[in-house]
Structure formats: structure tokens, C-alpha cells
GROMACS .gro file of C-alpha atoms in nm:
model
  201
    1UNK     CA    1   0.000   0.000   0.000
    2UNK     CA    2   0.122   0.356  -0.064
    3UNK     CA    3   0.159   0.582   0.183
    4UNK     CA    4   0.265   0.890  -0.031
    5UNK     CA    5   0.049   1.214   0.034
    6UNK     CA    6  -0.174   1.361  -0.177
    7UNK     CA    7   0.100   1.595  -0.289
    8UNK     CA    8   0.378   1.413  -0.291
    9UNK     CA    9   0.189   1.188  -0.534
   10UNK     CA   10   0.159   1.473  -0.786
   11UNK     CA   11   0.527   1.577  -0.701
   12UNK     CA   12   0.692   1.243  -0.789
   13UNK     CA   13   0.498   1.219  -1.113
   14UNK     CA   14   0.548   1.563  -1.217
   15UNK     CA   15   0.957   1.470  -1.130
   16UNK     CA   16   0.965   1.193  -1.349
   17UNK     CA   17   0.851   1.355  -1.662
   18UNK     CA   18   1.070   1.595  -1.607
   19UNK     CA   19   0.970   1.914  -1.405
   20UNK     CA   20   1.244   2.009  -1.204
   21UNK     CA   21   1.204   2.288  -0.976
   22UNK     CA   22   0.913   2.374  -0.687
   23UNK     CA   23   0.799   2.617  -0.930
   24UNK     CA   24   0.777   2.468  -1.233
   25UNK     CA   25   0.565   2.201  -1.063
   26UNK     CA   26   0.308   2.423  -0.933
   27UNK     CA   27   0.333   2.581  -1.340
   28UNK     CA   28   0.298   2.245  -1.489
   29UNK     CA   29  -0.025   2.163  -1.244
   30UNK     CA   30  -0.172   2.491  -1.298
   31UNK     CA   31  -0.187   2.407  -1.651
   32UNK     CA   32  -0.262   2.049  -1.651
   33UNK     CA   33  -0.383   1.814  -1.337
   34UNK     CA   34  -0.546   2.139  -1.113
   35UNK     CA   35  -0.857   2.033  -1.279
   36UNK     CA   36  -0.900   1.709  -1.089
   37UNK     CA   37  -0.591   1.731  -0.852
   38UNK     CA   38  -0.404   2.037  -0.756
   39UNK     CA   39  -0.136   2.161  -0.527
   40UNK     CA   40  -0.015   2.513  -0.363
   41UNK     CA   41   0.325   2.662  -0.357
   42UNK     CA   42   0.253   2.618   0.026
   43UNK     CA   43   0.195   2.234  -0.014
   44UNK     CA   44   0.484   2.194  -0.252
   45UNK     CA   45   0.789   2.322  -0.098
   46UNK     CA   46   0.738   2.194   0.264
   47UNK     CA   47   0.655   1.847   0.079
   48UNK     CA   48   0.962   1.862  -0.152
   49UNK     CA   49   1.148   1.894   0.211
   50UNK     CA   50   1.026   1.579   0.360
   51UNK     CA   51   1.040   1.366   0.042
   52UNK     CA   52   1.425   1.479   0.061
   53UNK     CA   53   1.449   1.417   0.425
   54UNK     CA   54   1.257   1.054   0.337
   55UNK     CA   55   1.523   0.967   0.094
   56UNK     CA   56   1.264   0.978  -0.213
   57UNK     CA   57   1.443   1.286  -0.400
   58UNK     CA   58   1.735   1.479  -0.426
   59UNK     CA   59   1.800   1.829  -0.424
   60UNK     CA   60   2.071   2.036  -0.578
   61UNK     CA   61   2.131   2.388  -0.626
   62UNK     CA   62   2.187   2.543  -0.976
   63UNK     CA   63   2.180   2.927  -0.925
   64UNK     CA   64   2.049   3.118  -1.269
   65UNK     CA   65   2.281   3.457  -1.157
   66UNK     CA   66   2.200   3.577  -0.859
   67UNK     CA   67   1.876   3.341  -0.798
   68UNK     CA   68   1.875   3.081  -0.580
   69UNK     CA   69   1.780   2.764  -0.781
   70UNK     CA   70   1.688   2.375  -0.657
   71UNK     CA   71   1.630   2.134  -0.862
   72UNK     CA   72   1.498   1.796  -0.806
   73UNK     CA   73   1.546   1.477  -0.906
   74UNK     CA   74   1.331   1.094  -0.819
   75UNK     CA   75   1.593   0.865  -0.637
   76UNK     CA   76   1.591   0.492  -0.646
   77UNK     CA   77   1.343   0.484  -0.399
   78UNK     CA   78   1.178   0.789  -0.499
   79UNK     CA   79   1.111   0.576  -0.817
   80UNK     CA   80   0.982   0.264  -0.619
   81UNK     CA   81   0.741   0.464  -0.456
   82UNK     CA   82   0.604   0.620  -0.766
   83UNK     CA   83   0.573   0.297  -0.944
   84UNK     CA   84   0.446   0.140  -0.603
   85UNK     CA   85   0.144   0.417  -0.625
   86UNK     CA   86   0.088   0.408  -0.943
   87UNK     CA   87   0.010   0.026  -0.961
   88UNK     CA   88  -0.180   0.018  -0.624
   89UNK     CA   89  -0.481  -0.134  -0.722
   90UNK     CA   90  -0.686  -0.154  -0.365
   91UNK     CA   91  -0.618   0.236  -0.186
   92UNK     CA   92  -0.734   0.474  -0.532
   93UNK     CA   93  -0.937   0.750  -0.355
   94UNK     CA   94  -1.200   0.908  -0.573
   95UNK     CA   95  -1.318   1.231  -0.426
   96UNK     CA   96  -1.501   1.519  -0.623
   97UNK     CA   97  -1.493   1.858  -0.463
   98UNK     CA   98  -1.761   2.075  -0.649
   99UNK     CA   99  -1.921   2.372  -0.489
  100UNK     CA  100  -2.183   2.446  -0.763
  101UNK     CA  101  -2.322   2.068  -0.746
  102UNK     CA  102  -2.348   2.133  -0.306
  103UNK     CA  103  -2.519   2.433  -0.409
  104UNK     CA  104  -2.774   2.227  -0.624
  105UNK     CA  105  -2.769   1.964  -0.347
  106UNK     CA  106  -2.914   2.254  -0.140
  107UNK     CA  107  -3.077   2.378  -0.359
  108UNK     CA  108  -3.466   2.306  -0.197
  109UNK     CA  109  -3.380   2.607   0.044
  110UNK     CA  110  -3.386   2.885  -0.255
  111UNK     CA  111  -3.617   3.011  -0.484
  112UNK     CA  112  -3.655   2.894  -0.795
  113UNK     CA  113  -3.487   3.230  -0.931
  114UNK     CA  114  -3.168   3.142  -0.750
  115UNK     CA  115  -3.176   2.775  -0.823
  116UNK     CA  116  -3.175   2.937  -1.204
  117UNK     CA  117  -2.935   3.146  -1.145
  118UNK     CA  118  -2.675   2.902  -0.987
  119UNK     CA  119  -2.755   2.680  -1.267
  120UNK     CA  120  -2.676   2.928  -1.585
  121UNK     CA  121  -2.397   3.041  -1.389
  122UNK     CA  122  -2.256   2.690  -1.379
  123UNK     CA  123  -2.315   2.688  -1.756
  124UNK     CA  124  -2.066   3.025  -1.793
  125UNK     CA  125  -1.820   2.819  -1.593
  126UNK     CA  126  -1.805   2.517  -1.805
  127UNK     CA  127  -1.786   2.731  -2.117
  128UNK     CA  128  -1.480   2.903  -1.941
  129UNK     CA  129  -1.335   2.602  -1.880
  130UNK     CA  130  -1.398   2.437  -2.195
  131UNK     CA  131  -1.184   2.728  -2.357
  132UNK     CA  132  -0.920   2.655  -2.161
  133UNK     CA  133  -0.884   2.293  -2.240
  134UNK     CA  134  -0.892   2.383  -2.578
  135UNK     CA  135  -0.594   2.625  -2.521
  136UNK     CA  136  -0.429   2.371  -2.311
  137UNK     CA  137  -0.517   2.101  -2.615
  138UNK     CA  138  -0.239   2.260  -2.822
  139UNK     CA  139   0.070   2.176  -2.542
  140UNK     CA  140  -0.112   1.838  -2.478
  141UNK     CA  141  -0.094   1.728  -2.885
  142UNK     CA  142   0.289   1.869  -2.880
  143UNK     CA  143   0.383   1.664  -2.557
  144UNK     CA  144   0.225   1.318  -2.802
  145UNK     CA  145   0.512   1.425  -3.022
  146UNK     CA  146   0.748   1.378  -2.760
  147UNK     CA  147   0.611   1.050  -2.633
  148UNK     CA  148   0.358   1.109  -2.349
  149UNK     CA  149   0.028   1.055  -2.438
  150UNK     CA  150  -0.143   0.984  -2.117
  151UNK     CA  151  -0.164   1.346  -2.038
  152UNK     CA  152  -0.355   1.371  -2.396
  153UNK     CA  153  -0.587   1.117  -2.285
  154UNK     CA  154  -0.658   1.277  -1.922
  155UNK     CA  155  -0.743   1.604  -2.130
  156UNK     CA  156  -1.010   1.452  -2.343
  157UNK     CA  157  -1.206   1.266  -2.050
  158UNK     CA  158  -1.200   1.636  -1.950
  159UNK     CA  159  -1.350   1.741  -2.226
  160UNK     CA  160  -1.607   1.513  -2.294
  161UNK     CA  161  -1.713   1.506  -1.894
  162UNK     CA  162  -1.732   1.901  -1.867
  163UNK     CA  163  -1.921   1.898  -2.241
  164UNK     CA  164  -2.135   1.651  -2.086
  165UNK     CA  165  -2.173   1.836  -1.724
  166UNK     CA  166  -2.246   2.162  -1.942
  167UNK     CA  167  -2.538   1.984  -2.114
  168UNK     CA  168  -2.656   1.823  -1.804
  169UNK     CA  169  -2.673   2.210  -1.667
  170UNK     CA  170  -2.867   2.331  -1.974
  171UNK     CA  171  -3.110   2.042  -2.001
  172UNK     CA  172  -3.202   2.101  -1.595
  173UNK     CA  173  -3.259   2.487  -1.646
  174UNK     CA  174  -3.491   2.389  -1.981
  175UNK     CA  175  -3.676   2.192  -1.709
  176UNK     CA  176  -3.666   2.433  -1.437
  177UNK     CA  177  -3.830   2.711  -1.715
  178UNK     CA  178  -4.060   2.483  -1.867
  179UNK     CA  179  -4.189   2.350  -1.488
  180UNK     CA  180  -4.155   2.018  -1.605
  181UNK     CA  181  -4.006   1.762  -1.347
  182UNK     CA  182  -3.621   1.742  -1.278
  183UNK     CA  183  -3.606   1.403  -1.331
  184UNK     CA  184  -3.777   1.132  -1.457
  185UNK     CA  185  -3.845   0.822  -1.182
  186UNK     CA  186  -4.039   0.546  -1.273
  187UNK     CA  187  -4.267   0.430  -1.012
  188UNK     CA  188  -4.145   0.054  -1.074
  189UNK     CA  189  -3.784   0.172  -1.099
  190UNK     CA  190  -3.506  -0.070  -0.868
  191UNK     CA  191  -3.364   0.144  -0.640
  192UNK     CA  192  -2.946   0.060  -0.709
  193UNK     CA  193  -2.962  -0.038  -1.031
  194UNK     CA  194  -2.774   0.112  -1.308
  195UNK     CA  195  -2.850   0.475  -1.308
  196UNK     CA  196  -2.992   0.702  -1.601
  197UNK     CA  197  -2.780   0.984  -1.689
  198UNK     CA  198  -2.993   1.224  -1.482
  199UNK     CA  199  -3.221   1.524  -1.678
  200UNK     CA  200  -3.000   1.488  -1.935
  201UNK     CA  201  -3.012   1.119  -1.991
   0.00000   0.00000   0.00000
């Protein structure tokens, strides 16, 4: 079983493709993995520290003039414990924060104004997101150039999930506007069984 932290899981990956300072990690993430699994300049560093005290990297200093530079670098076991993660098939936590889907959770205690509002607002954010997956898209088909093409991959489940999220969105505010029920729940329906796709499905 790994016993990595969140961050340090993220920091050991981003290592062995090749990011090599504190701040190019939190760069890299910013642009790529923040979208399902991020990391602060205040997690990093103090992490980076007790992976190097833990034997699992190694630091060295390579000044650019007159700034202070470290750079890291996966050790043996640095490696073994990436690997170790990576292929742990019984400890994967799944865990999706989202503050606009609590706000429709909640949503019985607002009018039906706000529970609108909320929801076209939700729309905006997809959109905005959308763009920038489509911006990031252009790095992502460079980096299958160079040989990773998992990062490619993790990009286009983000696309088609948010395209689908932003469609779920749209089809519950058609309902909301048209007062037609939110869902659709058949009175002989099995509780547990495989789901419908919600309003949208």
C-alpha cells in the first residue's frame, strides 16, 4: 500500500517527466492536473522537504545569476514509490470537490430564481473552462510528439465530462423554465440499479 500524500503523489509524477524545480511544478499543475488534482506553492515546498528528508528525491542547487535555484530529481526509492502508487490497485481515492453541485444539493432552500441562477452560472463556468482545455489542447498534442500521451488522454475525458456536465446544466434549467419535473423516476424503478444519466439522460 502507498503511503505517499496527496501531494507528494503529484510531485513524484510531475519529477519523473521531467519538471524540475518547486515552481515549475506548481506551473505544470496549474496548466494540466489542477482540474482534478491540484497543489499550492505552500503544499509543494514543505513536501519537496520531507520527500528529501525521506530519501525519495534529491535536491541540488543550480543558481540562474544571482537566484537561488533547486532542482529535483526521483531517487531509487523515490522511483519505487512512484511505481508502487501508481500500480496500487486496492487504496485509489476518488473524491469530487464541487461547490456548484453542493449548491444544487441545497438547492430546496432557494427560490426557484436562485436555483436558475446558480444553474446558468454553472453553464458560464463550463464554457470558461472548456476554452481553456482547448488552449491547453495545443501543449497536450505537442507533448504526443514527444512521447507522453497519457496526459492527452486525461485532457479529453476532461472534455467530454465538462461537455457533458455543461449539457446536463442546460437540459435542468430547460426543465426548471418549462416546470416540467427534474427528473424522470419510474414508479417501478429498482432502487441501485444502473442509473440514467440524470435530466440529461
Amino acid at each position: 500500500m502507498s503511503t505517499l500524500t496527496p501531494t507528494a503523489r503529484v510531485i513524484l509524477g510531475m519529477l519523473k517527466l521531467g519538471v524540475r524545480t518547486g515552481y515549475d511544478i506548481k506551473k505544470v499543475i496549474d496548466s494540466s492536473t489542477r482540474f482534478f488534482w491540484t497543489a499550492s506553492f505552500g503544499q509543494i515546498y514543505p513536501e519537496l522537504k520531507r520527500l528529501r528528508r525521506a530519501g525519495l528525491v534529491r535536491a541540488q542547487q543550480e543558481p540562474r545569476g544571482k537566484v537561488k535555484r533547486t532542482v529535483y530529481s526521483l531517487t531509487p526509492k523515490g522511483e519505487r514509490a512512484l511505481h508502487e502508487w501508481l500500480t496500487d490497485r486496492e487504496n485509489v481515492i476518488f473524491e469530487i470537490r464541487d461547490e456548484s453541485l453542493l449548491r444544487l444539493f441545497f438547492g430546496d432552500v432557494l427560490s426557484q430564481e436562485e436555483v436558475l441562477a446558480n444553474v446558468r452560472m454553472q453553464q458560464q463556468i463550463f464554457e470558461f473552462v472548456l476554452d481553456r482545455f482547448r488552449e491547453i489542447e495545443v501543449e497536450a498534442r505537442e507533448g504526443i510528439e514527444e512521447g507522453r500521451q497519457y496526459p492527452f488522454l486525461a485532457l479529453r475525458y476532461g472534455l467530454d465530462f465538462i461537455t457533458w456536465a455543461r449539457d446536463w446544466y442546460a437540459e435542468v434549467e430547460r426543465r426548471l423554465e418549462a416546470g416540467e419535473p427534474l427528473f424522470d423516476l419510474e414508479d417501478d424503478e429498482t432502487a441501485g440499479r444502473e442509473p440514467r444519466l440524470g435530466a440529461a439522460g
